[in-house]
Short mmCIF file of C-alpha atoms in Angstrom, two decimals:
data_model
loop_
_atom_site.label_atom_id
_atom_site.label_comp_id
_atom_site.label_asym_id
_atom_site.label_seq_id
_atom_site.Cartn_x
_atom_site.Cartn_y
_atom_site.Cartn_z
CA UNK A 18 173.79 190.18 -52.78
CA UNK A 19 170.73 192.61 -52.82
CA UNK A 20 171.11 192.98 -56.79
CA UNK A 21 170.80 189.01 -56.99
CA UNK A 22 167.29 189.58 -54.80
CA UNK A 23 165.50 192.07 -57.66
CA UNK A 24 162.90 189.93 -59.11
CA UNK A 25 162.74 192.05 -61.83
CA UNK A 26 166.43 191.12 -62.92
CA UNK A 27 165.45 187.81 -62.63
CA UNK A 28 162.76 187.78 -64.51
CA UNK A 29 165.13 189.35 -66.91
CA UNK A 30 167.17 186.55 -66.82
CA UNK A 31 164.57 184.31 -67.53
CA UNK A 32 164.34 185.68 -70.53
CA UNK A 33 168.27 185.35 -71.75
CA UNK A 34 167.88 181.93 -70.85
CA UNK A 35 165.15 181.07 -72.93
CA UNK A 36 167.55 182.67 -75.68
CA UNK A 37 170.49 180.61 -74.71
CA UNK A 38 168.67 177.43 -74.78
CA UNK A 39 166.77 178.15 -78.18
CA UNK A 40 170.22 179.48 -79.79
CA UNK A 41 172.10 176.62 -78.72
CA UNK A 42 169.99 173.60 -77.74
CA UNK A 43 170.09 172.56 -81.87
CA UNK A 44 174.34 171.61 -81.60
CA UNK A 45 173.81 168.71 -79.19
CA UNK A 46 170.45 167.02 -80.92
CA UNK A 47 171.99 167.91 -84.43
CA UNK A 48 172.35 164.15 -84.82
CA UNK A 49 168.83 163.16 -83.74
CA UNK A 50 167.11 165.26 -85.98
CA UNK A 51 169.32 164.43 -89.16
CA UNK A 52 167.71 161.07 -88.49
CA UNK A 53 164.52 161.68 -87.87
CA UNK A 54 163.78 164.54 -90.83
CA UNK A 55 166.03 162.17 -93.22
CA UNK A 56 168.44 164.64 -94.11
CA UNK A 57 172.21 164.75 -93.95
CA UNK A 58 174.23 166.82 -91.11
CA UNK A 59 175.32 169.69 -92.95
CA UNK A 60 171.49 170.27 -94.25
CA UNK A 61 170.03 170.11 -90.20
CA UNK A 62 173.39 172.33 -89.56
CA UNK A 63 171.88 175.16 -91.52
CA UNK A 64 169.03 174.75 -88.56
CA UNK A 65 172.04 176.85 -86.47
CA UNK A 66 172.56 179.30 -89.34
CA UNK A 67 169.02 179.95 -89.99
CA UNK A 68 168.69 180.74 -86.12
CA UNK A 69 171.82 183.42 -86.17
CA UNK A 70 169.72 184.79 -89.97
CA UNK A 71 166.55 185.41 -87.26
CA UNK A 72 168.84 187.25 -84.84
CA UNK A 73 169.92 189.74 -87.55
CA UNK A 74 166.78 190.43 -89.05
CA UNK A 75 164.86 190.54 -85.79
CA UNK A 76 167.33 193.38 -83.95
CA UNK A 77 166.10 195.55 -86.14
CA UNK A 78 162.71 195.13 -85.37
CA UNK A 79 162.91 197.63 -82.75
CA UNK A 80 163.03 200.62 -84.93
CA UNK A 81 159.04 199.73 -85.04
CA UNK A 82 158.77 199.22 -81.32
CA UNK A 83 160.75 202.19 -80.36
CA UNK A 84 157.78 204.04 -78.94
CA UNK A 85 156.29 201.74 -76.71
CA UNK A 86 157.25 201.42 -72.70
CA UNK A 87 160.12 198.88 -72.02
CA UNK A 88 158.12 196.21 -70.46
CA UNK A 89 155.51 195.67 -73.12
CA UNK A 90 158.66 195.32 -75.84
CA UNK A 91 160.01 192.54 -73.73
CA UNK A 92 156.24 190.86 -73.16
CA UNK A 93 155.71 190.73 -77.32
CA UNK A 94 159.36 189.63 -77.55
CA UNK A 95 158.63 186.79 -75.21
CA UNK A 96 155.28 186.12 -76.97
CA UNK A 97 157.81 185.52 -80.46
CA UNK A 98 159.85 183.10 -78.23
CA UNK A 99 156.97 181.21 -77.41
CA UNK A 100 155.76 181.04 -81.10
CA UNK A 101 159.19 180.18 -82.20
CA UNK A 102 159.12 177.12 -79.75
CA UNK A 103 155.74 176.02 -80.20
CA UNK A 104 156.74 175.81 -84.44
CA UNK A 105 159.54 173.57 -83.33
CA UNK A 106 157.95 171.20 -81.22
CA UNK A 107 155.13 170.80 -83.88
CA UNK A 108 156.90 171.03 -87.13
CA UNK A 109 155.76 168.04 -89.21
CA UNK A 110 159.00 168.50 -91.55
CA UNK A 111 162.78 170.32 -92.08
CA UNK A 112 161.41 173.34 -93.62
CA UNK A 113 158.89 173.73 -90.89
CA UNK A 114 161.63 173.12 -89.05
CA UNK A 115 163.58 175.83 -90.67
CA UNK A 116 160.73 178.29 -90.19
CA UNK A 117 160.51 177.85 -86.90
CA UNK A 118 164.48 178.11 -86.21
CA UNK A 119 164.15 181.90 -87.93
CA UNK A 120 161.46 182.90 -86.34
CA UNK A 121 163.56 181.57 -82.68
CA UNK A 122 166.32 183.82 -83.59
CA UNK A 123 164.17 187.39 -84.36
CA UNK A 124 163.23 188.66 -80.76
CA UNK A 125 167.27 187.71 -79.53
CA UNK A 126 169.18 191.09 -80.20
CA UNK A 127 166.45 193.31 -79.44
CA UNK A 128 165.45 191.34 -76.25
CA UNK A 129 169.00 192.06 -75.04
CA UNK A 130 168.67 195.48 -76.16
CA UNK A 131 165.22 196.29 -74.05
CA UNK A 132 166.80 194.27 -71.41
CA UNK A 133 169.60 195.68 -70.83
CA UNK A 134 167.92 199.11 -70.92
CA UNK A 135 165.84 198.17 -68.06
CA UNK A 136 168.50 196.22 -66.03
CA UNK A 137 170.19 199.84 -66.31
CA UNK A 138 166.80 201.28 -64.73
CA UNK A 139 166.64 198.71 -61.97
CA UNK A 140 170.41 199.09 -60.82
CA UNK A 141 171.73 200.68 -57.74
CA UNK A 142 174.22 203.80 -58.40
CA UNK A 143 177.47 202.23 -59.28
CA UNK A 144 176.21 198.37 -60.00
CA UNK A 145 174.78 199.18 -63.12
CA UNK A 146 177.57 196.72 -64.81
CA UNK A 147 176.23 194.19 -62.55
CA UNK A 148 172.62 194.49 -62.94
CA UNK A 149 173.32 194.14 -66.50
CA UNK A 150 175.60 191.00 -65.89
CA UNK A 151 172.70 189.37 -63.66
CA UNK A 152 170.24 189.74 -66.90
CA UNK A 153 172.87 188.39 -69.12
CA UNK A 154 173.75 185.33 -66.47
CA UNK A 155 170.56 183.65 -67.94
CA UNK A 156 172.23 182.38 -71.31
CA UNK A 157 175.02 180.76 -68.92
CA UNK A 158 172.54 179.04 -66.69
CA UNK A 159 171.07 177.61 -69.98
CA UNK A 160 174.57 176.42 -70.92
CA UNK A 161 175.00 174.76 -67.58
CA UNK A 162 171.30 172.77 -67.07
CA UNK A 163 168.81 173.65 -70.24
CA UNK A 164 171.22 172.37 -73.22
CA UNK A 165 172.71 169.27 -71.64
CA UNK A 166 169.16 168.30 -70.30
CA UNK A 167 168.02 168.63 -73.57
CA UNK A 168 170.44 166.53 -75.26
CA UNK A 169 169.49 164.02 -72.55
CA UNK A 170 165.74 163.96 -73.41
CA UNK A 171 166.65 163.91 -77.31
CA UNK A 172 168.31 160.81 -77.10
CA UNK A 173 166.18 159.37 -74.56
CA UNK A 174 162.95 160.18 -76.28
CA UNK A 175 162.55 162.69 -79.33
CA UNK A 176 164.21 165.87 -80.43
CA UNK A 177 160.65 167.41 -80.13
CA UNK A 178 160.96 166.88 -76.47
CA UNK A 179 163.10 169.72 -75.65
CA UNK A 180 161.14 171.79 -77.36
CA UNK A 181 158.19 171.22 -75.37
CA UNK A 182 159.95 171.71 -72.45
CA UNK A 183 161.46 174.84 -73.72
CA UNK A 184 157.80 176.23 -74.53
CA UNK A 185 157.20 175.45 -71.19
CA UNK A 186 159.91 177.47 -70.31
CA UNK A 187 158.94 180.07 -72.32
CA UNK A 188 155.51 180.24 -70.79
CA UNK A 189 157.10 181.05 -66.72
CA UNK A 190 159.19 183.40 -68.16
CA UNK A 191 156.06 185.45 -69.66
CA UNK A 192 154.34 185.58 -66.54
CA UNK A 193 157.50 186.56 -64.46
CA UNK A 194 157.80 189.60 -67.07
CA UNK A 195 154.17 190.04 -66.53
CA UNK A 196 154.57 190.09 -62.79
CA UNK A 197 158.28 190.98 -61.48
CA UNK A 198 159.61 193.54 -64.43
CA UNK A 199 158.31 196.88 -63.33
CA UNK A 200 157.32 199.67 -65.62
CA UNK A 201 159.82 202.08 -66.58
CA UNK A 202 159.64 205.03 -68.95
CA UNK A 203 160.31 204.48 -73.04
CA UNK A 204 163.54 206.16 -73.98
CA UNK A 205 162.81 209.88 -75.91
CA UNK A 206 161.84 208.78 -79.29
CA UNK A 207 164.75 210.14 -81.59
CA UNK A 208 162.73 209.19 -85.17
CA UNK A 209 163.87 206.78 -87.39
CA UNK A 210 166.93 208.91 -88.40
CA UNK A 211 168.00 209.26 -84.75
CA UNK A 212 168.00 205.68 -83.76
CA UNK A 213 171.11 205.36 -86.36
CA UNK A 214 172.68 208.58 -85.63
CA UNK A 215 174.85 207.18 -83.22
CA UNK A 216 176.65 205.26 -85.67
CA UNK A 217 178.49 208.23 -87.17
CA UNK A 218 180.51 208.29 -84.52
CA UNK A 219 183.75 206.41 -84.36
CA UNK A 220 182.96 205.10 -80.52
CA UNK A 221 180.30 203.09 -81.26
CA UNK A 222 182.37 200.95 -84.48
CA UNK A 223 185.25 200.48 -81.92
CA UNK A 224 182.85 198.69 -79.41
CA UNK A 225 181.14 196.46 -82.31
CA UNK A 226 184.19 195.32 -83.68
CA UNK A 227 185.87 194.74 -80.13
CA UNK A 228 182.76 192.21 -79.96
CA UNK A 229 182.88 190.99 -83.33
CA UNK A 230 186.79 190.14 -82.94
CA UNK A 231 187.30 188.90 -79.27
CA UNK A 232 183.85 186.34 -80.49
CA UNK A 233 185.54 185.47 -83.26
CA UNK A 234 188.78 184.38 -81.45
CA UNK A 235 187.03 182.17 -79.18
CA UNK A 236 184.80 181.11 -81.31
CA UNK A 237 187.03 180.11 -83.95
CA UNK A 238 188.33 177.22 -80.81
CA UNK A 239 184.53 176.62 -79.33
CA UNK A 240 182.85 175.36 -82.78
CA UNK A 241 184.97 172.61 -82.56
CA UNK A 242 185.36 172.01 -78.93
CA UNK A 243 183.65 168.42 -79.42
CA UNK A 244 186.15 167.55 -81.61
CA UNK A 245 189.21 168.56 -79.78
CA UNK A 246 188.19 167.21 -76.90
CA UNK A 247 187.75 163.68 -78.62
CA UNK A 248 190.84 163.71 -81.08
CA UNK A 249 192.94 166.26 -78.70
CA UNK A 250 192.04 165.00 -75.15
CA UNK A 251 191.32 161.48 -76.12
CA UNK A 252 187.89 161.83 -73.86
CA UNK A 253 185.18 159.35 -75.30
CA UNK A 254 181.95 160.56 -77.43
CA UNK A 255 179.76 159.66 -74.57
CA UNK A 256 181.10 162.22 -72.19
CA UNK A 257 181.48 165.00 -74.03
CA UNK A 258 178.21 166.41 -73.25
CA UNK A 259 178.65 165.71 -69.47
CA UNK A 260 182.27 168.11 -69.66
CA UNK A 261 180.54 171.01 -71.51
CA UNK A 262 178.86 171.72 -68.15
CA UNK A 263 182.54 172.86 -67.26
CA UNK A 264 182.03 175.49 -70.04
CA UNK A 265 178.10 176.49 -68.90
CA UNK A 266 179.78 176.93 -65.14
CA UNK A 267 183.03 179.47 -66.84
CA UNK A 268 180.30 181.41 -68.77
CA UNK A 269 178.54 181.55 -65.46
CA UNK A 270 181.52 182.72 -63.39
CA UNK A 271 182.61 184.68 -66.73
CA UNK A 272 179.38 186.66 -66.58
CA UNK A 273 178.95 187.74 -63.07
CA UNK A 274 182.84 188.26 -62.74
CA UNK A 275 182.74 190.71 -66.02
CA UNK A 276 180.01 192.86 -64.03
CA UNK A 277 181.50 193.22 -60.71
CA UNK A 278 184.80 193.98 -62.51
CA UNK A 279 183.08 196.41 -64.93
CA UNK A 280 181.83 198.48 -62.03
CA UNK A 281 184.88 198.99 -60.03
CA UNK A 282 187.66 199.22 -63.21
CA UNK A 283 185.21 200.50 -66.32
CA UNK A 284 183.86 198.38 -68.50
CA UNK A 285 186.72 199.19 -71.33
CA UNK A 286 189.52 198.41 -69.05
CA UNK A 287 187.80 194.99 -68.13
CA UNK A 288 187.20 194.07 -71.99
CA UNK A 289 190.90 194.95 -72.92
CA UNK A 290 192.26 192.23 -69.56
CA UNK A 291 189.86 189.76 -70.42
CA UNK A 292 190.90 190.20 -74.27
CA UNK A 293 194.85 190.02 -73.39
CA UNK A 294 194.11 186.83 -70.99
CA UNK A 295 192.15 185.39 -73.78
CA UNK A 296 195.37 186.12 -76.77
CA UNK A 297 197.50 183.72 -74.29
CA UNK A 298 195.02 181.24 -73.75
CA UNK A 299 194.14 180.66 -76.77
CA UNK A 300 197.84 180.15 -77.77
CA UNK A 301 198.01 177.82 -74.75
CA UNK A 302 195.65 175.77 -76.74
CA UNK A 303 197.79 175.05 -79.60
CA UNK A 304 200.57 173.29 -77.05
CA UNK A 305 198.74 171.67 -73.88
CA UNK A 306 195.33 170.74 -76.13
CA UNK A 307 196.16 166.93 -75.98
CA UNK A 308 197.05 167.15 -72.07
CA UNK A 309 193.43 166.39 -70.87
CA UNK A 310 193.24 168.17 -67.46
CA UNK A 311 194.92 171.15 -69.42
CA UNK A 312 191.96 171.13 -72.20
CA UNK A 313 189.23 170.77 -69.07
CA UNK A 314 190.48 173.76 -67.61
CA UNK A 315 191.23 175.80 -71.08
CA UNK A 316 187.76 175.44 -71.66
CA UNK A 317 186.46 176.39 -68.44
CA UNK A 318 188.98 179.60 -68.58
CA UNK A 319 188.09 180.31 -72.09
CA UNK A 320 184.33 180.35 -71.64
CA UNK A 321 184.95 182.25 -68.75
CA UNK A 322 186.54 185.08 -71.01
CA UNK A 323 183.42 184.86 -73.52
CA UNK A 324 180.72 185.44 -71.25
CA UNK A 325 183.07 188.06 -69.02
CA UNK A 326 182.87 191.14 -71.59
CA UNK A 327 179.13 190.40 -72.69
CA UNK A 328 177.92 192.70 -69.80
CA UNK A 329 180.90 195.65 -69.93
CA UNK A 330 180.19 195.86 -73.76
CA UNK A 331 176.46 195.81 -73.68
CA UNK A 332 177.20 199.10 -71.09
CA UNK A 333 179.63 200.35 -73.25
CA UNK A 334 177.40 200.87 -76.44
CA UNK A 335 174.33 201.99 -74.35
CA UNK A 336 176.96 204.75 -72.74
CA UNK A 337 177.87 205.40 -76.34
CA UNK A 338 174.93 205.12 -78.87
CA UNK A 339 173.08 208.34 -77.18
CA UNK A 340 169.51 208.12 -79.12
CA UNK A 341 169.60 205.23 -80.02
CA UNK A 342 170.29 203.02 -76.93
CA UNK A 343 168.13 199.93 -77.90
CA UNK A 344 169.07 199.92 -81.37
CA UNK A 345 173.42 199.76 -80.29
CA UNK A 346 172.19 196.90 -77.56
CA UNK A 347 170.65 195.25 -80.57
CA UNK A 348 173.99 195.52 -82.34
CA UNK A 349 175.96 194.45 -79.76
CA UNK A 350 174.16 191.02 -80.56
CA UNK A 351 174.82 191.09 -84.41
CA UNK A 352 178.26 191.64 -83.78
CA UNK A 353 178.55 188.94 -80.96
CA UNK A 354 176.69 186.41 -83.54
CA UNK A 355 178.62 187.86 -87.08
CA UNK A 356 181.48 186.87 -84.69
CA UNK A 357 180.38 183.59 -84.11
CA UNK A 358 180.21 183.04 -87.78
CA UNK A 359 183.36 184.53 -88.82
CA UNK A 360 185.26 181.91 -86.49
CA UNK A 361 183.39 179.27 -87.04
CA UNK A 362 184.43 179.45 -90.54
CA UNK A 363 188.18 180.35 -90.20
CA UNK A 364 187.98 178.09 -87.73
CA UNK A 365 187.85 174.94 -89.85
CA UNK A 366 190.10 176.36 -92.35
CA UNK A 367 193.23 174.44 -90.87
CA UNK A 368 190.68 171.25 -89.84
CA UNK A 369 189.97 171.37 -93.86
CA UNK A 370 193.13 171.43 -94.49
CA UNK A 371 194.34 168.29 -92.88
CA UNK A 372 195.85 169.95 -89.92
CA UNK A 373 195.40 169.34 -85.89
CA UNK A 374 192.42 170.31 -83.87
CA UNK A 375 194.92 172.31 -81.83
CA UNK A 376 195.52 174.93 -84.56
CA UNK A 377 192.14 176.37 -84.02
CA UNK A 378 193.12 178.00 -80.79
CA UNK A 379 196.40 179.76 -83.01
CA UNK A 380 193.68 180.96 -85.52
CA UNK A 381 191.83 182.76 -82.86
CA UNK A 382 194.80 184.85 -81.60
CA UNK A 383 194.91 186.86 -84.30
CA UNK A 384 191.17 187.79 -84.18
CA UNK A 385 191.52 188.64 -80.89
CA UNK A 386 194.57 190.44 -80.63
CA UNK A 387 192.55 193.14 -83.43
CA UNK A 388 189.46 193.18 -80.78
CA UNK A 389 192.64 194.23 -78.24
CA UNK A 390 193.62 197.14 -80.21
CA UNK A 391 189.96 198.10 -80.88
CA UNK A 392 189.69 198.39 -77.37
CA UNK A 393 193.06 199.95 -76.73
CA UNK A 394 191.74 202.40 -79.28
CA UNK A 395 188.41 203.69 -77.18
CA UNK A 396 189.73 203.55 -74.22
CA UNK A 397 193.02 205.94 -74.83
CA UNK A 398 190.05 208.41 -76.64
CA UNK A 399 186.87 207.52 -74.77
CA UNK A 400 187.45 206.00 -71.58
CA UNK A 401 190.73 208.49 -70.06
CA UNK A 402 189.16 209.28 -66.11
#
């Protein structure tokens, strides 16, 4: 309980859940601003791609930021997240629009990859995983109140409306950084070579694609939880949004659970359960999808399993990208989002092809079974004691 008590965590957290509302807040007013900007669905979809673009390009942009203290990194990143929002709210049309989305998604990786330097800092001996998971439990909270408050407000009033409210956000969460993160030490500057250094060893690849695969699994089910839930489950359109706070609460419970478990198994052993639980779920999805109560619970399980191996892997890769610590937690995000892509798209493959809703939980065991042996790999080499 002290951990939960560090205002600088929460202030970290603050942060994430700016990020989790900006990356996701776009899927449930999709509609309203395909109306409003006069352009089709797939065109304001690209408003979710163009976010995921700005989180690739922007991880990197810590190779320029490398040498200043922690604390400022995070206070400019917030100052982008701000900027991003304030676009949004104003943008007169889709391109704007478009602009603004980018420019959302560049402070994401390296925010997590400051953060989670300094939630290291800030940890008691041996909670480390949890410090980490407290930071991280900000994206979850955003699942559970920002996002479906925002759809509310989007159909109640204007799509612009969240984003004033999320610039709002964006505001408290500067001046908690500004007033609860402490100042800790920058990291020994490496060079430019030696933030990438890391990456010619095999440890850090097996933690990237045990991210990339286990997202992909889930994810290829999760893009088109909506769906399932209304062809599958046979729940109505209109309370949809009302059950995904069932999947904010499992990423919730997912996140904290994946620290405490992290700290007293290591954070390998932890990814590999949750990977194996999340094979058989996933499976489970294929045959009990159309069973309502089964779905509800599926999807609290499954989000669960997400958000449980966010924390253990963003330890893992800064235990195991020695020099370049900020640029691997960066990584950790590209992977996570390159993920999110991947199974998105593989995903719909069976949807496209005429087949059940259901199928996209048997497309996802694949994926993760390979983040499973990824795992299995580091830990039998990396992680023996």
């Amino acid at each position: 309980m002290i951990i939960l008590m560090n205002k600088g965590l929460v202030a970290l957290a603050s942060g994430t859940f700016v990020l989790g509302m900006s990356e996701f807040v776009m899927m449930g007013i999709l509609p309203d601003v395909s109306q409003a900007l006069s352009v089709s669905i797939p065109e304001a979809g690209r408003l979710i791609s163009m976010y995921a673009v700005g989180v690739c390009v922007g991880a990197f942009s810590l190779l320029f930021l490398r040498k200043l203290p922690p604390k400022r990194i995070l206070l400019i990143l917030s100052c982008v997240m701000l900027l991003g929002a304030v676009l949004a709210m104003s943008s007169v049309n889709y391109w704007m629009l478009l602009v603004a989305r980018f420019i959302e998604g560049l402070p994401h990786g390296a925010y997590f990859g400051s953060a989670s330097i300094v939630s290291v800092k800030l940890a008691e001996e041996g909670r480390k995983a949890s410090a980490v998971a407290i930071m991280c439990a900000g994206m979850a909270l955003a699942n559970i109140v920002g996002n479906p408050l925002a759809s509310l407000l989007s159909g109640s009033f204007s799509w612009r409306v969240p984003f004033v409210v999320l610039s709002c956000i964006c505001l408290l969460e500067l001046l908690m950084i500004w007033r609860w993160v402490p100042q800790v030490e920058a990291l020994p500057d490496t060079g430019m070579k030696g933030q990438f250094r890391f990456l010619r060893n095999l440890d850090p690849w097996l933690i990237l694609l045990t991210t990339m695969f286990i997202n992909s699994g889930i994810f290829a089910w999760y893009s088109y939880i909506s769906p399932l839930l209304q062809n599958a489950a046979g729940f109505s359109a209109k309370v949809v949004p009302y059950l995904m706070v069932i999947a904010g609460t499992g990423m919730l419970v997912g996140t904290l659970s994946g620290g405490r478990f992290a700290d007293r198994f290591r954070p390998g052993r932890t990814t590999l359960a949750v990977s194996l639980v999340t094979i058989v779920l996933l499976a489970a999805v294929y045959f009990t999808a159309q069973i309502p109560s089964a779905s509800l619970l599926l999807m609290f399980l499954l989000c669960a399993a997400l958000f449980a191996v966010s924390a253990p892997e963003q330890l893992m890769i800064l235990e195991h990208a020695g020099g370049g610590e900020m640029l691997g937690g960066c990584c950790i995000q590209v992977a996570f989002n390159l993920g999110n892509a991947i199974g998105a798209f593989l995903g719909g493959l069976p949807i496209d092809a005429g087949l059940s809703y259901n199928h996209t939980g048997l497309v996802g065991v694949p994926l993760a079974a390979l983040g499973s042996v990824a795992i299995f790999l580091f830990i039998r080499k990396y992680e023996k004691a």
